[in-house]
PDB file of C-alpha atoms in Angstrom:
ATOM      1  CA  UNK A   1      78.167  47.734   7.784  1.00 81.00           C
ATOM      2  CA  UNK A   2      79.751  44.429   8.513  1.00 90.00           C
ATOM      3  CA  UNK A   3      82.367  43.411   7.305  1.00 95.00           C
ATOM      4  CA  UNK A   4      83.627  38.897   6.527  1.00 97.00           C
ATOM      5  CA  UNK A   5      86.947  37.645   5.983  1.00 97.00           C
ATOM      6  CA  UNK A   6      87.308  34.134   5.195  1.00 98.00           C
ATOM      7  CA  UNK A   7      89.817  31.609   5.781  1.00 97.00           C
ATOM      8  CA  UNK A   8      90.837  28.155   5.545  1.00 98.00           C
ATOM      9  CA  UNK A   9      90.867  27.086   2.283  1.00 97.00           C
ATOM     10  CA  UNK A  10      93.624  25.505   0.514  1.00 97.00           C
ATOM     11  CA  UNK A  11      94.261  22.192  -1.845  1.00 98.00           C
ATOM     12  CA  UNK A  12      93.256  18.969   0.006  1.00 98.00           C
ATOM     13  CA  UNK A  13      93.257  15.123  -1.321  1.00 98.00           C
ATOM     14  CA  UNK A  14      89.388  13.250  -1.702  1.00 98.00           C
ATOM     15  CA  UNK A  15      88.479  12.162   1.787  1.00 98.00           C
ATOM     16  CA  UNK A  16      90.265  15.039   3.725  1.00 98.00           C
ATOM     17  CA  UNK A  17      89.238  17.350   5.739  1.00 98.00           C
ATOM     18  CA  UNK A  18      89.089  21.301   5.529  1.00 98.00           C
ATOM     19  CA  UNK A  19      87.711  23.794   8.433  1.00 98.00           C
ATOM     20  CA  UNK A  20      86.386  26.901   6.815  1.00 98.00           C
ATOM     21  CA  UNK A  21      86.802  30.782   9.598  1.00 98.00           C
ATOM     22  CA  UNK A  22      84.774  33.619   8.678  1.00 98.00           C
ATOM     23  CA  UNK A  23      85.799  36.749  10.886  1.00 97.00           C
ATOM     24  CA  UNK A  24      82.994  38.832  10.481  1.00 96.00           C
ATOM     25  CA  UNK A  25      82.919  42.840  11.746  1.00 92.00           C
ATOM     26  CA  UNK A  26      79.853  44.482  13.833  1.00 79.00           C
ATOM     27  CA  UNK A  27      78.279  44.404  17.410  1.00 78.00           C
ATOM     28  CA  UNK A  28      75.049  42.539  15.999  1.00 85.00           C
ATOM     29  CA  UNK A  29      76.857  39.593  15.107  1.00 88.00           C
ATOM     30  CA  UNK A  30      74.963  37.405  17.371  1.00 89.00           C
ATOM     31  CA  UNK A  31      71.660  38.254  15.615  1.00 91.00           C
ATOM     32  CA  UNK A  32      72.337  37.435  12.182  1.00 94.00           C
ATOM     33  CA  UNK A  33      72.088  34.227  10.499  1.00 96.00           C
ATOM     34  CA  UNK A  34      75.073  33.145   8.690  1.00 97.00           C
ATOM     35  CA  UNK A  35      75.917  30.673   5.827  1.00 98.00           C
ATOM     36  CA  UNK A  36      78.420  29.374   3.490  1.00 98.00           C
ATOM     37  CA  UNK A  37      77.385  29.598  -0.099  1.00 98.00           C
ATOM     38  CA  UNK A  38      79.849  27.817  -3.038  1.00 98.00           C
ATOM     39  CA  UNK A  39      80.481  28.185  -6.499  1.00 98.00           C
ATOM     40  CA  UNK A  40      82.603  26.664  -8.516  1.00 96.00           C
ATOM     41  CA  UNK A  41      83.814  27.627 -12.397  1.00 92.00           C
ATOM     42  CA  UNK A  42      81.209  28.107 -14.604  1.00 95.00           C
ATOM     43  CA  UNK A  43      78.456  27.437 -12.407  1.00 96.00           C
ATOM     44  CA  UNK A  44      76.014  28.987 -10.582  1.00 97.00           C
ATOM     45  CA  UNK A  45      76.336  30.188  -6.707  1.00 97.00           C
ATOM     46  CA  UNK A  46      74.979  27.634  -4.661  1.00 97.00           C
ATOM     47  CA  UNK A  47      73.995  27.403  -0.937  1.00 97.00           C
ATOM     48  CA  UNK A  48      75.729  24.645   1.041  1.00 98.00           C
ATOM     49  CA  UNK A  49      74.823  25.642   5.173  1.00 98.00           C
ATOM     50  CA  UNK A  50      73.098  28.239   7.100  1.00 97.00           C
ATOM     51  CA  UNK A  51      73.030  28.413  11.350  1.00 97.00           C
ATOM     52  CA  UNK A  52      70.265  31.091  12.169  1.00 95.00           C
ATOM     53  CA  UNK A  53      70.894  33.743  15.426  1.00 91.00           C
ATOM     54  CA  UNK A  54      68.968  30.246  17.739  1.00 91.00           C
ATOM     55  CA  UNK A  55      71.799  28.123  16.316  1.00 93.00           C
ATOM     56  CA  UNK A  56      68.938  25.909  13.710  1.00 95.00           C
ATOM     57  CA  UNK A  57      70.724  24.918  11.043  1.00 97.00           C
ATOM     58  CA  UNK A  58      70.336  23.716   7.352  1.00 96.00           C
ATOM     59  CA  UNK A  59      72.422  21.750   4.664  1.00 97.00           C
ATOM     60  CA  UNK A  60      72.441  21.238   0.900  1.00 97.00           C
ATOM     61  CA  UNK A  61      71.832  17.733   0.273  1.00 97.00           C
ATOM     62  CA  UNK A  62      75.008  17.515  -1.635  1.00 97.00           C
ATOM     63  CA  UNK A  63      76.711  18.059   1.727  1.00 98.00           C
ATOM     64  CA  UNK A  64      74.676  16.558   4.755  1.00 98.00           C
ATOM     65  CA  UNK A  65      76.295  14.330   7.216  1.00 97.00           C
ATOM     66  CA  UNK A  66      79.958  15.291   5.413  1.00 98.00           C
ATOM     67  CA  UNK A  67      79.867  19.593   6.640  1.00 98.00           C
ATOM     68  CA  UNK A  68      79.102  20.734   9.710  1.00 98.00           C
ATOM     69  CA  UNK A  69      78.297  24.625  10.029  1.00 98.00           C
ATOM     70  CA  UNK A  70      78.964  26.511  14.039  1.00 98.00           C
ATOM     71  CA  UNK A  71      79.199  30.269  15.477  1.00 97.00           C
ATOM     72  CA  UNK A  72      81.026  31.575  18.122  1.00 95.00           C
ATOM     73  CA  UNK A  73      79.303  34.548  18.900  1.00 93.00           C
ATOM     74  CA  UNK A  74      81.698  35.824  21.708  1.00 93.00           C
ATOM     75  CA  UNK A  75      84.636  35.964  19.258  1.00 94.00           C
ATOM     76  CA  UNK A  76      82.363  36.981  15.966  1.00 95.00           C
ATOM     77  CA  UNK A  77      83.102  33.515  14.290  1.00 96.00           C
ATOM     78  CA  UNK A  78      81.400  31.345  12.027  1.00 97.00           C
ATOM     79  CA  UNK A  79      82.594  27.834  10.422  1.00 98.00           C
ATOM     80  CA  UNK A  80      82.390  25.244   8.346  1.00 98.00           C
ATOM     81  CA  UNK A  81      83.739  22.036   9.174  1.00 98.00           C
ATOM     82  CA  UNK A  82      83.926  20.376   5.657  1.00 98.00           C
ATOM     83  CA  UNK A  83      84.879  16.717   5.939  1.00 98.00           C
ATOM     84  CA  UNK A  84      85.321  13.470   3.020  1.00 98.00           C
ATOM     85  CA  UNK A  85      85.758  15.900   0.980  1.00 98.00           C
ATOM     86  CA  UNK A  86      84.916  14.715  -2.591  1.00 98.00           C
ATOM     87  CA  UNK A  87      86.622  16.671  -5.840  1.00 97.00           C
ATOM     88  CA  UNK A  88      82.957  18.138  -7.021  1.00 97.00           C
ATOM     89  CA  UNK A  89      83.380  19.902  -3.324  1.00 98.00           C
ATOM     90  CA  UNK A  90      85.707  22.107  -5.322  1.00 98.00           C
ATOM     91  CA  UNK A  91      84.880  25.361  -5.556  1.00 98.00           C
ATOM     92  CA  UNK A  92      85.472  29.537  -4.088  1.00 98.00           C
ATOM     93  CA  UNK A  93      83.446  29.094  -0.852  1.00 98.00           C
ATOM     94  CA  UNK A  94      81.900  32.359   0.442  1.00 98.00           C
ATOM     95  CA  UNK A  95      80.585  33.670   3.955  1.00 98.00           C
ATOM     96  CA  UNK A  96      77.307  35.523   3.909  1.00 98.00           C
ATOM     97  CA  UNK A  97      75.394  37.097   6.884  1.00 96.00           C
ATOM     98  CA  UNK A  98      71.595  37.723   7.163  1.00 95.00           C
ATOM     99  CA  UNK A  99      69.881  41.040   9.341  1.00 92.00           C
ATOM    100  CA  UNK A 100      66.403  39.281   8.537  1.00 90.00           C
ATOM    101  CA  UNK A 101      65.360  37.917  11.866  1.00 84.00           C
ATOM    102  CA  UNK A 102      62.858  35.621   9.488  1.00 83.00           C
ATOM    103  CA  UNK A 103      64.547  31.770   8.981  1.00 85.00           C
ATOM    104  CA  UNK A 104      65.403  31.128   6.181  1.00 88.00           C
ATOM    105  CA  UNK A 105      66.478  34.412   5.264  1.00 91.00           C
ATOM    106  CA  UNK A 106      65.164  35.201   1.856  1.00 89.00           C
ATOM    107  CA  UNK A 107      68.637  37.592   1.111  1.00 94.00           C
ATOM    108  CA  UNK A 108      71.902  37.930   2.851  1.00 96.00           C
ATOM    109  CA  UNK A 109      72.536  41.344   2.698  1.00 95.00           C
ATOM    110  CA  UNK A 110      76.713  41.212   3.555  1.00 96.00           C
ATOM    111  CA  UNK A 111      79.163  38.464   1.885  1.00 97.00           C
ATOM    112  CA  UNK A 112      83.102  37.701   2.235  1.00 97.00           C
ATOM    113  CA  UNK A 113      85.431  38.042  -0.634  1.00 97.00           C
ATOM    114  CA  UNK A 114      85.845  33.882  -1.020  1.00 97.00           C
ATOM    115  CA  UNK A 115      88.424  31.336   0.225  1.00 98.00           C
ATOM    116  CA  UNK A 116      88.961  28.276  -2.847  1.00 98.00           C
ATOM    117  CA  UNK A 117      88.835  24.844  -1.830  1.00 98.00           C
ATOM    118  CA  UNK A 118      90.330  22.115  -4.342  1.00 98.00           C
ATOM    119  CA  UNK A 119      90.130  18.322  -3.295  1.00 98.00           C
ATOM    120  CA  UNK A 120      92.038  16.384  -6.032  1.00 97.00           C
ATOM    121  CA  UNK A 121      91.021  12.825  -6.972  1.00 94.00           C
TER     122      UNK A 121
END
């Protein structure tokens, strides 16, 4: 079982910057692929970045060239580096991890409780 805590979020003006932690449990770690899904109120969840296990990574349109998504596999970390921030960014953000070895995973079996990000206009 593994196990993702999330951290980071907080209330932020349009143009700032946030920088998302998930502290995730387990020895595999370095084998899963990991992503940051979003969703905000009455809306649907929605992917925003994934890094596979070889460090490829994807982005929602809605966020390319603004959010950058790492790992740090020695210390079990994964981020997301969310900057210009825009108010529809708002929204609980939530940590997933993948045991598929396929890319893109098509489930992530293990997800975070949420950390909310608000950018105000």
């Amino acid at each position: 079982q593994v196990q993702l805590v999330e951290s980071g979020g907080g209330l932020v003006q349009a143009g700032g910057s946030l920088r998302l932690s998930c502290a995730a449990s387990g020895r595999t770690f370095s084998s899963y692929t990991m992503a940051w899904f979003r969703q905000a109120p009455g809306k649907e969840r929605e992917f925003v970045a994934a890094i596979s296990w070889s460090h490829r990574t994807d982005y929602a349109d809605s966020v390319k060239g603004r959010f950058t998504i790492s790992r740090d596999n020695a210390k079990n970390m994964a981020y997301l580096q969310m900057n210009s921030l825009k108010p529809e960014d708002t929204a609980a953000y939530y940590c997933a991890a993948s045991r598929l070895r396929g890319y893109p995973p098509l489930r992530y079996d293990f997800w975070g409780q949420g950390t909310q990000v608000t950018v105000s206009s």
